[in-house]
GROMACS .gro file of C-alpha atoms in nm:
model
  417
    1MET     CA    1 -16.463  -1.636 -20.648
    2GLN     CA    2 -16.372  -1.978 -20.814
    3LYS     CA    3 -16.334  -2.288 -20.727
    4LEU     CA    4 -16.215  -2.651 -20.864
    5VAL     CA    5 -16.442  -2.939 -20.883
    6ILE     CA    6 -16.246  -3.269 -20.897
    7THR     CA    7 -16.341  -3.616 -20.961
    8GLY     CA    8 -16.089  -3.866 -20.812
    9GLY     CA    9 -15.937  -4.197 -20.897
   10VAL     CA   10 -15.788  -4.125 -21.225
   11ALA     CA   11 -15.390  -4.207 -21.252
   12LEU     CA   12 -15.201  -3.924 -21.403
   13GLU     CA   13 -15.015  -4.017 -21.725
   14GLY     CA   14 -14.815  -3.803 -21.974
   15GLU     CA   15 -14.575  -3.490 -22.011
   16ILE     CA   16 -14.610  -3.133 -21.898
   17LYS     CA   17 -14.354  -2.841 -21.920
   18ALA     CA   18 -14.251  -2.687 -21.577
   19SER     CA   19 -14.344  -2.313 -21.540
   20GLY     CA   20 -14.108  -2.041 -21.432
   21ALA     CA   21 -14.037  -2.006 -21.051
   22LYS     CA   22 -14.253  -1.746 -20.861
   23ASN     CA   23 -14.002  -1.722 -20.560
   24ALA     CA   24 -13.729  -1.650 -20.824
   25ALA     CA   25 -13.944  -1.429 -21.052
   26LEU     CA   26 -14.053  -1.208 -20.762
   27PRO     CA   27 -13.715  -1.072 -20.650
   28LEU     CA   28 -13.577  -1.061 -21.021
   29LEU     CA   29 -13.896  -0.817 -21.096
   30ALA     CA   30 -13.779  -0.612 -20.796
   31CYS     CA   31 -13.416  -0.590 -20.875
   32ALA     CA   32 -13.499  -0.408 -21.196
   33LEU     CA   33 -13.521  -0.095 -20.971
   34LEU     CA   34 -13.156  -0.089 -20.942
   35THR     CA   35 -13.085   0.030 -21.282
   36ASP     CA   36 -13.213   0.306 -21.504
   37GLU     CA   37 -13.191   0.109 -21.812
   38PRO     CA   38 -13.481  -0.152 -21.919
   39MET     CA   39 -13.460  -0.507 -21.782
   40THR     CA   40 -13.616  -0.796 -21.962
   41PHE     CA   41 -13.717  -1.122 -21.807
   42VAL     CA   42 -13.841  -1.431 -22.001
   43ASN     CA   43 -14.004  -1.754 -21.856
   44VAL     CA   44 -14.196  -1.519 -21.598
   45PRO     CA   45 -14.477  -1.726 -21.470
   46ASP     CA   46 -14.856  -1.607 -21.538
   47LEU     CA   47 -14.931  -1.579 -21.134
   48ALA     CA   48 -15.151  -1.363 -20.917
   49ASP     CA   49 -14.824  -1.262 -20.723
   50VAL     CA   50 -14.651  -1.160 -21.025
   51HIS     CA   51 -14.926  -0.942 -21.141
   52THR     CA   52 -14.923  -0.781 -20.801
   53MET     CA   53 -14.566  -0.719 -20.820
   54LEU     CA   54 -14.606  -0.558 -21.166
   55LYS     CA   55 -14.865  -0.352 -21.024
   56LEU     CA   56 -14.648  -0.246 -20.737
   57LEU     CA   57 -14.350  -0.154 -20.985
   58GLU     CA   58 -14.594   0.050 -21.191
   59GLU     CA   59 -14.714   0.240 -20.891
   60LEU     CA   60 -14.340   0.338 -20.842
   61GLY     CA   61 -14.309   0.476 -21.184
   62CYS     CA   62 -14.205   0.180 -21.380
   63LYS     CA   63 -14.280   0.139 -21.741
   64VAL     CA   64 -14.391  -0.235 -21.765
   65THR     CA   65 -14.464  -0.417 -22.085
   66GLN     CA   66 -14.567  -0.779 -22.104
   67GLU     CA   67 -14.595  -1.025 -22.393
   68GLY     CA   68 -14.690  -1.378 -22.261
   69HIS     CA   69 -14.400  -1.496 -22.049
   70LYS     CA   70 -14.190  -1.193 -22.124
   71VAL     CA   71 -14.188  -0.898 -21.940
   72THR     CA   72 -13.975  -0.573 -21.992
   73ILE     CA   73 -13.934  -0.319 -21.700
   74ASP     CA   74 -13.812   0.036 -21.761
   75ALA     CA   75 -13.723   0.194 -21.404
   76SER     CA   76 -13.566   0.513 -21.560
   77HIS     CA   77 -13.830   0.751 -21.458
   78ILE     CA   78 -13.913   0.634 -21.100
   79THR     CA   79 -14.205   0.870 -20.937
   80SER     CA   80 -14.224   0.738 -20.599
   81THR     CA   81 -14.022   0.562 -20.326
   82GLU     CA   82 -14.321   0.445 -20.134
   83ALA     CA   83 -14.483   0.090 -20.169
   84PRO     CA   84 -14.836   0.143 -20.008
   85TYR     CA   85 -15.052  -0.085 -19.797
   86ASP     CA   86 -15.314  -0.147 -20.035
   87LEU     CA   87 -15.076  -0.355 -20.279
   88VAL     CA   88 -14.817  -0.494 -20.018
   89LYS     CA   89 -15.072  -0.633 -19.788
   90THR     CA   90 -15.170  -0.897 -20.042
   91MET     CA   91 -14.817  -1.030 -20.090
   92ARG     CA   92 -14.533  -1.075 -19.852
   93ALA     CA   93 -14.263  -1.050 -20.123
   94SER     CA   94 -14.333  -0.683 -20.182
   95ILE     CA   95 -14.070  -0.604 -19.913
   96LEU     CA   96 -13.848  -0.697 -20.167
   97VAL     CA   97 -13.850  -0.354 -20.322
   98LEU     CA   98 -13.720  -0.200 -19.987
   99GLY     CA   99 -13.333  -0.313 -20.063
  100PRO     CA  100 -13.323  -0.179 -20.441
  101LEU     CA  101 -13.512   0.148 -20.352
  102LEU     CA  102 -13.292   0.259 -20.085
  103ALA     CA  103 -12.968   0.141 -20.273
  104ARG     CA  104 -13.025   0.354 -20.581
  105PHE     CA  105 -13.222   0.639 -20.443
  106GLY     CA  106 -13.118   0.668 -20.081
  107LYS     CA  107 -13.484   0.616 -19.940
  108ALA     CA  108 -13.769   0.387 -19.939
  109GLN     CA  109 -14.121   0.371 -19.749
  110VAL     CA  110 -14.259   0.033 -19.771
  111SER     CA  111 -14.561  -0.102 -19.559
  112LEU     CA  112 -14.517  -0.399 -19.346
  113PRO     CA  113 -14.622  -0.703 -19.556
  114GLY     CA  114 -14.885  -0.939 -19.532
  115GLY     CA  115 -15.012  -1.173 -19.795
  116CYS     CA  116 -14.966  -1.529 -19.588
  117SER     CA  117 -15.105  -1.698 -19.320
  118ILE     CA  118 -14.862  -1.975 -19.244
  119GLY     CA  119 -14.678  -1.780 -18.985
  120ALA     CA  120 -14.551  -1.459 -18.864
  121ARG     CA  121 -14.211  -1.429 -19.089
  122PRO     CA  122 -14.102  -1.083 -18.950
  123VAL     CA  123 -13.870  -0.851 -19.130
  124ASP     CA  124 -13.627  -0.784 -18.853
  125GLN     CA  125 -13.333  -0.945 -19.017
  126HIS     CA  126 -13.391  -0.724 -19.341
  127ILE     CA  127 -13.398  -0.408 -19.093
  128LYS     CA  128 -13.104  -0.534 -18.903
  129GLY     CA  129 -12.894  -0.581 -19.222
  130LEU     CA  130 -12.987  -0.252 -19.390
  131LYS     CA  131 -12.910  -0.070 -19.068
  132ALA     CA  132 -12.545  -0.238 -19.060
  133LEU     CA  133 -12.524  -0.099 -19.437
  134GLY     CA  134 -12.569   0.251 -19.302
  135ALA     CA  135 -12.947   0.300 -19.348
  136ASP     CA  136 -13.149   0.497 -19.076
  137ILE     CA  137 -13.477   0.278 -19.047
  138SER     CA  138 -13.787   0.349 -18.847
  139ILE     CA  139 -14.136   0.179 -18.842
  140GLU     CA  140 -14.437   0.421 -18.793
  141HIS     CA  141 -14.783   0.359 -18.861
  142GLY     CA  142 -14.719   0.010 -19.023
  143TYR     CA  143 -14.445   0.159 -19.265
  144VAL     CA  144 -14.092   0.063 -19.261
  145THR     CA  145 -13.928   0.421 -19.358
  146ALA     CA  146 -13.541   0.399 -19.450
  147HIS     CA  147 -13.291   0.660 -19.552
  148ALA     CA  148 -12.921   0.634 -19.630
  149ASP     CA  149 -12.694   0.909 -19.806
  150LYS     CA  150 -12.472   0.633 -19.886
  151LEU     CA  151 -12.465   0.270 -19.797
  152ILE     CA  152 -12.134   0.142 -19.688
  153GLY     CA  153 -12.012  -0.226 -19.733
  154THR     CA  154 -11.980  -0.414 -19.400
  155ASN     CA  155 -12.001  -0.798 -19.241
  156ILE     CA  156 -12.366  -0.911 -19.201
  157VAL     CA  157 -12.463  -1.227 -19.005
  158THR     CA  158 -12.829  -1.277 -18.998
  159ASP     CA  159 -12.982  -1.449 -18.682
  160MET     CA  160 -13.158  -1.712 -18.883
  161VAL     CA  161 -13.146  -1.828 -19.256
  162THR     CA  162 -13.402  -1.618 -19.444
  163VAL     CA  163 -13.460  -1.608 -19.821
  164THR     CA  164 -13.625  -1.254 -19.893
  165GLY     CA  165 -13.364  -1.120 -19.629
  166THR     CA  166 -13.086  -1.240 -19.778
  167GLU     CA  167 -13.254  -1.134 -20.138
  168ASN     CA  168 -13.316  -0.767 -19.988
  169LEU     CA  169 -12.969  -0.738 -19.826
  170LEU     CA  170 -12.787  -0.855 -20.165
  171MET     CA  171 -12.994  -0.598 -20.371
  172ALA     CA  172 -12.884  -0.330 -20.131
  173ALA     CA  173 -12.503  -0.465 -20.093
  174VAL     CA  174 -12.460  -0.446 -20.494
  175LEU     CA  175 -12.458  -0.064 -20.492
  176ALA     CA  176 -12.309   0.001 -20.154
  177GLU     CA  177 -11.946   0.145 -20.134
  178GLY     CA  178 -11.703  -0.116 -20.034
  179THR     CA  179 -11.719  -0.459 -19.964
  180THR     CA  180 -12.009  -0.657 -19.785
  181VAL     CA  181 -11.983  -1.032 -19.631
  182LEU     CA  182 -12.325  -1.175 -19.619
  183ALA     CA  183 -12.299  -1.456 -19.361
  184ASN     CA  184 -12.553  -1.724 -19.277
  185ALA     CA  185 -12.703  -1.646 -19.639
  186ALA     CA  186 -13.006  -1.852 -19.774
  187ARG     CA  187 -12.883  -2.107 -20.020
  188GLU     CA  188 -13.201  -2.142 -20.208
  189PRO     CA  189 -13.183  -2.184 -20.608
  190GLU     CA  190 -13.401  -1.866 -20.617
  191VAL     CA  191 -13.160  -1.663 -20.428
  192ALA     CA  192 -12.863  -1.790 -20.677
  193ASP     CA  193 -13.089  -1.687 -20.955
  194LEU     CA  194 -13.117  -1.339 -20.831
  195ALA     CA  195 -12.744  -1.321 -20.769
  196ASN     CA  196 -12.650  -1.452 -21.120
  197CYS     CA  197 -12.893  -1.199 -21.256
  198LEU     CA  198 -12.734  -0.931 -21.055
  199VAL     CA  199 -12.376  -1.031 -21.196
  200LYS     CA  200 -12.512  -1.015 -21.548
  201MET     CA  201 -12.611  -0.655 -21.472
  202GLY     CA  202 -12.270  -0.577 -21.367
  203ALA     CA  203 -12.257  -0.676 -20.998
  204LYS     CA  204 -11.940  -0.825 -20.827
  205ILE     CA  205 -12.054  -1.135 -20.625
  206LYS     CA  206 -11.848  -1.401 -20.490
  207GLY     CA  207 -11.973  -1.732 -20.301
  208ILE     CA  208 -12.299  -1.766 -20.504
  209GLY     CA  209 -12.510  -2.075 -20.370
  210SER     CA  210 -12.303  -2.064 -20.040
  211PRO     CA  211 -12.367  -1.971 -19.691
  212GLN     CA  212 -12.137  -1.665 -19.724
  213MET     CA  213 -12.149  -1.413 -20.026
  214GLU     CA  214 -11.877  -1.162 -20.063
  215ILE     CA  215 -12.047  -0.850 -20.263
  216GLU     CA  216 -11.812  -0.605 -20.403
  217GLY     CA  217 -12.011  -0.272 -20.454
  218VAL     CA  218 -12.041  -0.099 -20.813
  219LYS     CA  219 -12.140   0.249 -20.896
  220LYS     CA  220 -12.397   0.164 -21.140
  221LEU     CA  221 -12.567  -0.144 -21.304
  222HIS     CA  222 -12.687  -0.199 -21.655
  223GLY     CA  223 -12.971  -0.352 -21.803
  224THR     CA  224 -12.990  -0.714 -21.934
  225THR     CA  225 -13.229  -0.995 -22.052
  226TYR     CA  226 -13.241  -1.307 -21.818
  227ARG     CA  227 -13.433  -1.630 -21.798
  228VAL     CA  228 -13.616  -1.717 -21.484
  229ILE     CA  229 -13.535  -2.063 -21.356
  230SER     CA  230 -13.810  -2.338 -21.334
  231ASP     CA  231 -14.014  -2.380 -21.039
  232ARG     CA  232 -13.884  -2.659 -20.849
  233ILE     CA  233 -14.191  -2.657 -20.608
  234GLU     CA  234 -14.438  -2.679 -20.893
  235VAL     CA  235 -14.243  -2.974 -21.040
  236GLY     CA  236 -14.233  -3.174 -20.701
  237SER     CA  237 -14.601  -3.103 -20.666
  238PHE     CA  238 -14.705  -3.287 -20.970
  239LEU     CA  239 -14.453  -3.563 -20.915
  240VAL     CA  240 -14.623  -3.613 -20.589
  241ALA     CA  241 -14.957  -3.614 -20.775
  242ALA     CA  242 -14.841  -3.853 -20.998
  243VAL     CA  243 -14.748  -4.089 -20.712
  244MET     CA  244 -15.040  -4.058 -20.525
  245THR     CA  245 -15.264  -4.120 -20.820
  246LYS     CA  246 -15.030  -4.426 -20.904
  247GLY     CA  247 -14.970  -4.280 -21.246
  248LYS     CA  248 -14.681  -4.207 -21.476
  249VAL     CA  249 -14.555  -3.852 -21.540
  250ARG     CA  250 -14.256  -3.667 -21.698
  251VAL     CA  251 -14.203  -3.306 -21.631
  252THR     CA  252 -13.981  -3.125 -21.872
  253ASP     CA  253 -13.797  -2.796 -21.863
  254CYS     CA  254 -13.682  -2.813 -21.506
  255ASP     CA  255 -13.341  -2.881 -21.285
  256PRO     CA  256 -13.316  -3.196 -21.118
  257HIS     CA  257 -13.051  -3.096 -20.915
  258THR     CA  258 -13.258  -2.836 -20.727
  259LEU     CA  259 -13.510  -3.127 -20.611
  260THR     CA  260 -13.252  -3.383 -20.479
  261ALA     CA  261 -13.436  -3.385 -20.127
  262VAL     CA  262 -13.763  -3.447 -20.295
  263ILE     CA  263 -13.655  -3.721 -20.536
  264GLU     CA  264 -13.502  -3.922 -20.229
  265LYS     CA  265 -13.803  -3.900 -20.062
  266LEU     CA  266 -14.025  -3.994 -20.379
  267GLU     CA  267 -13.776  -4.300 -20.411
  268GLU     CA  268 -13.797  -4.389 -20.004
  269ALA     CA  269 -14.193  -4.382 -20.084
  270GLY     CA  270 -14.175  -4.655 -20.350
  271ALA     CA  271 -14.171  -4.467 -20.649
  272LYS     CA  272 -13.937  -4.508 -20.955
  273VAL     CA  273 -13.771  -4.191 -21.046
  274THR     CA  274 -13.567  -4.126 -21.374
  275VAL     CA  275 -13.389  -3.782 -21.430
  276GLY     CA  276 -13.229  -3.620 -21.737
  277ASP     CA  277 -13.050  -3.302 -21.793
  278ASP     CA  278 -13.362  -3.110 -21.790
  279TRP     CA  279 -13.630  -3.339 -21.703
  280ILE     CA  280 -13.754  -3.575 -21.420
  281GLU     CA  281 -13.988  -3.880 -21.485
  282VAL     CA  282 -14.187  -4.071 -21.186
  283ASP     CA  283 -14.335  -4.418 -21.206
  284GLY     CA  284 -14.556  -4.428 -20.920
  285THR     CA  285 -14.770  -4.712 -21.028
  286GLY     CA  286 -14.660  -4.959 -20.750
  287GLU     CA  287 -14.769  -4.928 -20.362
  288HIS     CA  288 -14.614  -4.637 -20.181
  289GLN     CA  289 -14.470  -4.641 -19.817
  290ALA     CA  290 -14.517  -4.395 -19.571
  291VAL     CA  291 -14.196  -4.149 -19.552
  292ASP     CA  292 -14.098  -3.914 -19.239
  293ILE     CA  293 -14.040  -3.569 -19.322
  294ARG     CA  294 -13.845  -3.291 -19.170
  295THR     CA  295 -13.832  -2.933 -19.327
  296ALA     CA  296 -13.511  -2.750 -19.341
  297PRO     CA  297 -13.363  -2.478 -19.539
  298TYR     CA  298 -13.205  -2.556 -19.867
  299PRO     CA  299 -13.068  -2.818 -19.972
  300GLY     CA  300 -13.271  -2.969 -19.697
  301PHE     CA  301 -13.641  -3.079 -19.757
  302PRO     CA  302 -13.854  -2.780 -19.866
  303THR     CA  303 -14.122  -2.651 -19.632
  304ASP     CA  304 -14.302  -2.566 -19.941
  305MET     CA  305 -14.326  -2.944 -20.024
  306GLN     CA  306 -14.441  -3.047 -19.663
  307ALA     CA  307 -14.796  -3.028 -19.732
  308GLN     CA  308 -14.801  -3.225 -20.041
  309PHE     CA  309 -14.606  -3.497 -19.905
  310MET     CA  310 -14.828  -3.495 -19.593
  311ALA     CA  311 -15.121  -3.577 -19.877
  312LEU     CA  312 -14.918  -3.865 -20.006
  313ASN     CA  313 -14.874  -4.002 -19.662
  314THR     CA  314 -15.258  -4.003 -19.599
  315THR     CA  315 -15.271  -4.327 -19.834
  316ALA     CA  316 -14.929  -4.470 -19.782
  317LYS     CA  317 -14.859  -4.789 -19.609
  318GLY     CA  318 -14.773  -4.759 -19.251
  319ALA     CA  319 -14.714  -4.431 -19.034
  320SER     CA  320 -14.532  -4.143 -19.072
  321HIS     CA  321 -14.398  -3.823 -18.859
  322VAL     CA  322 -14.382  -3.501 -19.041
  323ALA     CA  323 -14.195  -3.222 -18.864
  324GLU     CA  324 -14.249  -2.859 -18.967
  325THR     CA  325 -13.920  -2.671 -18.836
  326ILE     CA  326 -13.973  -2.328 -19.047
  327PHE     CA  327 -14.307  -2.182 -18.995
  328GLU     CA  328 -14.526  -2.241 -18.674
  329ASN     CA  329 -14.875  -2.236 -18.851
  330ARG     CA  330 -14.824  -2.455 -19.125
  331PHE     CA  331 -15.059  -2.740 -19.090
  332MET     CA  332 -15.386  -2.568 -19.169
  333HIS     CA  333 -15.436  -2.816 -19.435
  334VAL     CA  334 -15.464  -3.093 -19.182
  335PRO     CA  335 -15.823  -3.048 -19.085
  336GLU     CA  336 -15.908  -3.033 -19.477
  337LEU     CA  337 -15.726  -3.359 -19.529
  338GLN     CA  338 -15.907  -3.497 -19.234
  339ARG     CA  339 -16.252  -3.428 -19.425
  340LEU     CA  340 -16.149  -3.677 -19.693
  341GLY     CA  341 -16.100  -3.918 -19.435
  342ALA     CA  342 -15.716  -3.867 -19.349
  343ASP     CA  343 -15.576  -4.004 -19.009
  344ILE     CA  344 -15.372  -3.728 -18.885
  345THR     CA  345 -15.269  -3.615 -18.523
  346ILE     CA  346 -15.123  -3.296 -18.454
  347ASP     CA  347 -14.899  -3.208 -18.164
  348GLY     CA  348 -14.742  -2.849 -18.185
  349ASN     CA  349 -14.514  -2.861 -18.495
  350ASN     CA  350 -14.531  -3.218 -18.529
  351ALA     CA  351 -14.795  -3.460 -18.721
  352VAL     CA  352 -14.808  -3.831 -18.705
  353VAL     CA  353 -14.999  -3.969 -19.032
  354ARG     CA  354 -15.120  -4.295 -19.042
  355GLY     CA  355 -15.226  -4.429 -19.378
  356VAL     CA  356 -15.567  -4.533 -19.477
  357ASP     CA  357 -15.694  -4.745 -19.764
  358LEU     CA  358 -15.884  -4.474 -19.959
  359LEU     CA  359 -15.981  -4.120 -19.903
  360SER     CA  360 -16.338  -4.008 -19.982
  361GLY     CA  361 -16.432  -3.683 -20.178
  362ALA     CA  362 -16.549  -3.398 -19.969
  363PRO     CA  363 -16.585  -3.029 -20.002
  364LEU     CA  364 -16.252  -2.870 -19.900
  365MET     CA  365 -16.126  -2.497 -19.840
  366ALA     CA  366 -15.780  -2.376 -19.917
  367THR     CA  367 -15.591  -2.171 -19.649
  368ASP     CA  368 -15.257  -2.085 -19.799
  369LEU     CA  369 -15.064  -2.148 -20.141
  370ARG     CA  370 -14.921  -2.489 -20.082
  371ALA     CA  371 -15.215  -2.613 -19.857
  372SER     CA  372 -15.427  -2.554 -20.187
  373ALA     CA  373 -15.173  -2.776 -20.367
  374ALA     CA  374 -15.213  -3.038 -20.111
  375LEU     CA  375 -15.573  -3.035 -20.117
  376VAL     CA  376 -15.580  -3.079 -20.492
  377ILE     CA  377 -15.334  -3.389 -20.493
  378ALA     CA  378 -15.542  -3.570 -20.239
  379ALA     CA  379 -15.856  -3.508 -20.407
  380LEU     CA  380 -15.714  -3.614 -20.743
  381ALA     CA  381 -15.668  -3.941 -20.550
  382ALA     CA  382 -15.977  -3.966 -20.343
  383ASP     CA  383 -16.315  -4.195 -20.437
  384GLY     CA  384 -16.579  -3.935 -20.569
  385GLU     CA  385 -16.606  -3.576 -20.613
  386SER     CA  386 -16.436  -3.295 -20.424
  387THR     CA  387 -16.463  -2.922 -20.465
  388VAL     CA  388 -16.194  -2.695 -20.345
  389ASP     CA  389 -16.299  -2.331 -20.251
  390ARG     CA  390 -16.064  -2.016 -20.236
  391ILE     CA  391 -15.833  -2.128 -20.505
  392TYR     CA  392 -15.691  -1.772 -20.507
  393HIS     CA  393 -15.455  -1.893 -20.301
  394LEU     CA  394 -15.353  -2.159 -20.539
  395ASP     CA  395 -15.324  -1.910 -20.834
  396ARG     CA  396 -15.071  -1.708 -20.647
  397GLY     CA  397 -14.814  -2.004 -20.716
  398TYR     CA  398 -14.957  -2.250 -20.984
  399GLU     CA  399 -15.009  -2.130 -21.342
  400LYS     CA  400 -15.288  -2.273 -21.484
  401MET     CA  401 -15.278  -2.588 -21.271
  402GLU     CA  402 -15.609  -2.737 -21.367
  403GLN     CA  403 -15.525  -2.732 -21.739
  404LYS     CA  404 -15.214  -2.892 -21.689
  405LEU     CA  405 -15.356  -3.187 -21.449
  406SER     CA  406 -15.625  -3.197 -21.727
  407SER     CA  407 -15.354  -3.280 -21.990
  408LEU     CA  408 -15.236  -3.538 -21.763
  409GLY     CA  409 -15.592  -3.708 -21.776
  410ALA     CA  410 -15.742  -3.566 -21.441
  411LYS     CA  411 -16.109  -3.484 -21.427
  412ILE     CA  412 -16.070  -3.129 -21.274
  413LYS     CA  413 -16.255  -2.814 -21.387
  414ARG     CA  414 -16.257  -2.454 -21.255
  415VAL     CA  415 -16.607  -2.313 -21.184
  416LYS     CA  416 -16.772  -2.012 -21.050
  417ALA     CA  417 -16.810  -2.053 -20.668
   0.00000   0.00000   0.00000
């Protein structure tokens, strides 16, 4: 076990490069199962969740070669179509092998996923869509077991917008016979990234980035080389950290268009934001104001940035209202922020944050991935020393976060817990 030791009060200054997106890399790695030709991915982030997905692919029989941020996957000799519990339990995104295994091999057995404590996030929409494509699916002893002699294109309308559900159904549909219309599809940039990769592999997809995609099934996909998009949540987290510490930071190798909602809220908070083609710079040296947040599916305000903005609001001028509409258990960072001296009141999935003049360093415990980032950000601005335990949550989605922050002047180090 490791923890971070942070001495707050230092304004972040300088330039860092964005990493590849975890939420794009995981479905992309899974889509390598759709072809018997090698797939090479570049800009793959070095994260615990990525290592878990690669281990799962190897368990299925894939040959995996990794050189830094470049990963090659050869799924030509799959030896198993079962994703076991001991791997799936640590990461919910493991369910993403269900669609491609079923599409290419006609069968799959995947353990019901775990790996996160922010809400139930059931896989019922995945199952509903796969059944509509003609799969016979049962759930027994904690496993989703799916069979299909042939998947047949159809119209699918999910009951809610689901990112991993959209990705799983998209991967299944590309090898189905006929045309599939996927309505109420998630519009997140990571979903579009997967669709663009599939097209490069030979898939026929219309409406990428829209709420409705039309997929014309093909008999076979081929291998290719594909670059993972930048991590908009990592970028947003560093921008918030800069504002909260009253610093000035530029993040390069990113796509500002995917962060419109976040940039608007930073400007509303009083920060000066400048964007280029592939960079964003934030000047947070002035006083920042409280901003109301309401999470929503893309292009709305991302739930994955809610905790970080709540941290920002703890020292802002005035009071703010935070409404979490995506997950039912995503305020677990609140008690930890209160340990720093934050004034936060919770009522169900709503919170009121009243800004205080200064937070005070304290021992903290991470409860989930984005909560971890919020605690680090708050600790960077607090007076005195803080420790953040259970940072394995942080390592699931932030590549060498303490090293990047150190390069911006933060007093932060990783030590044994």
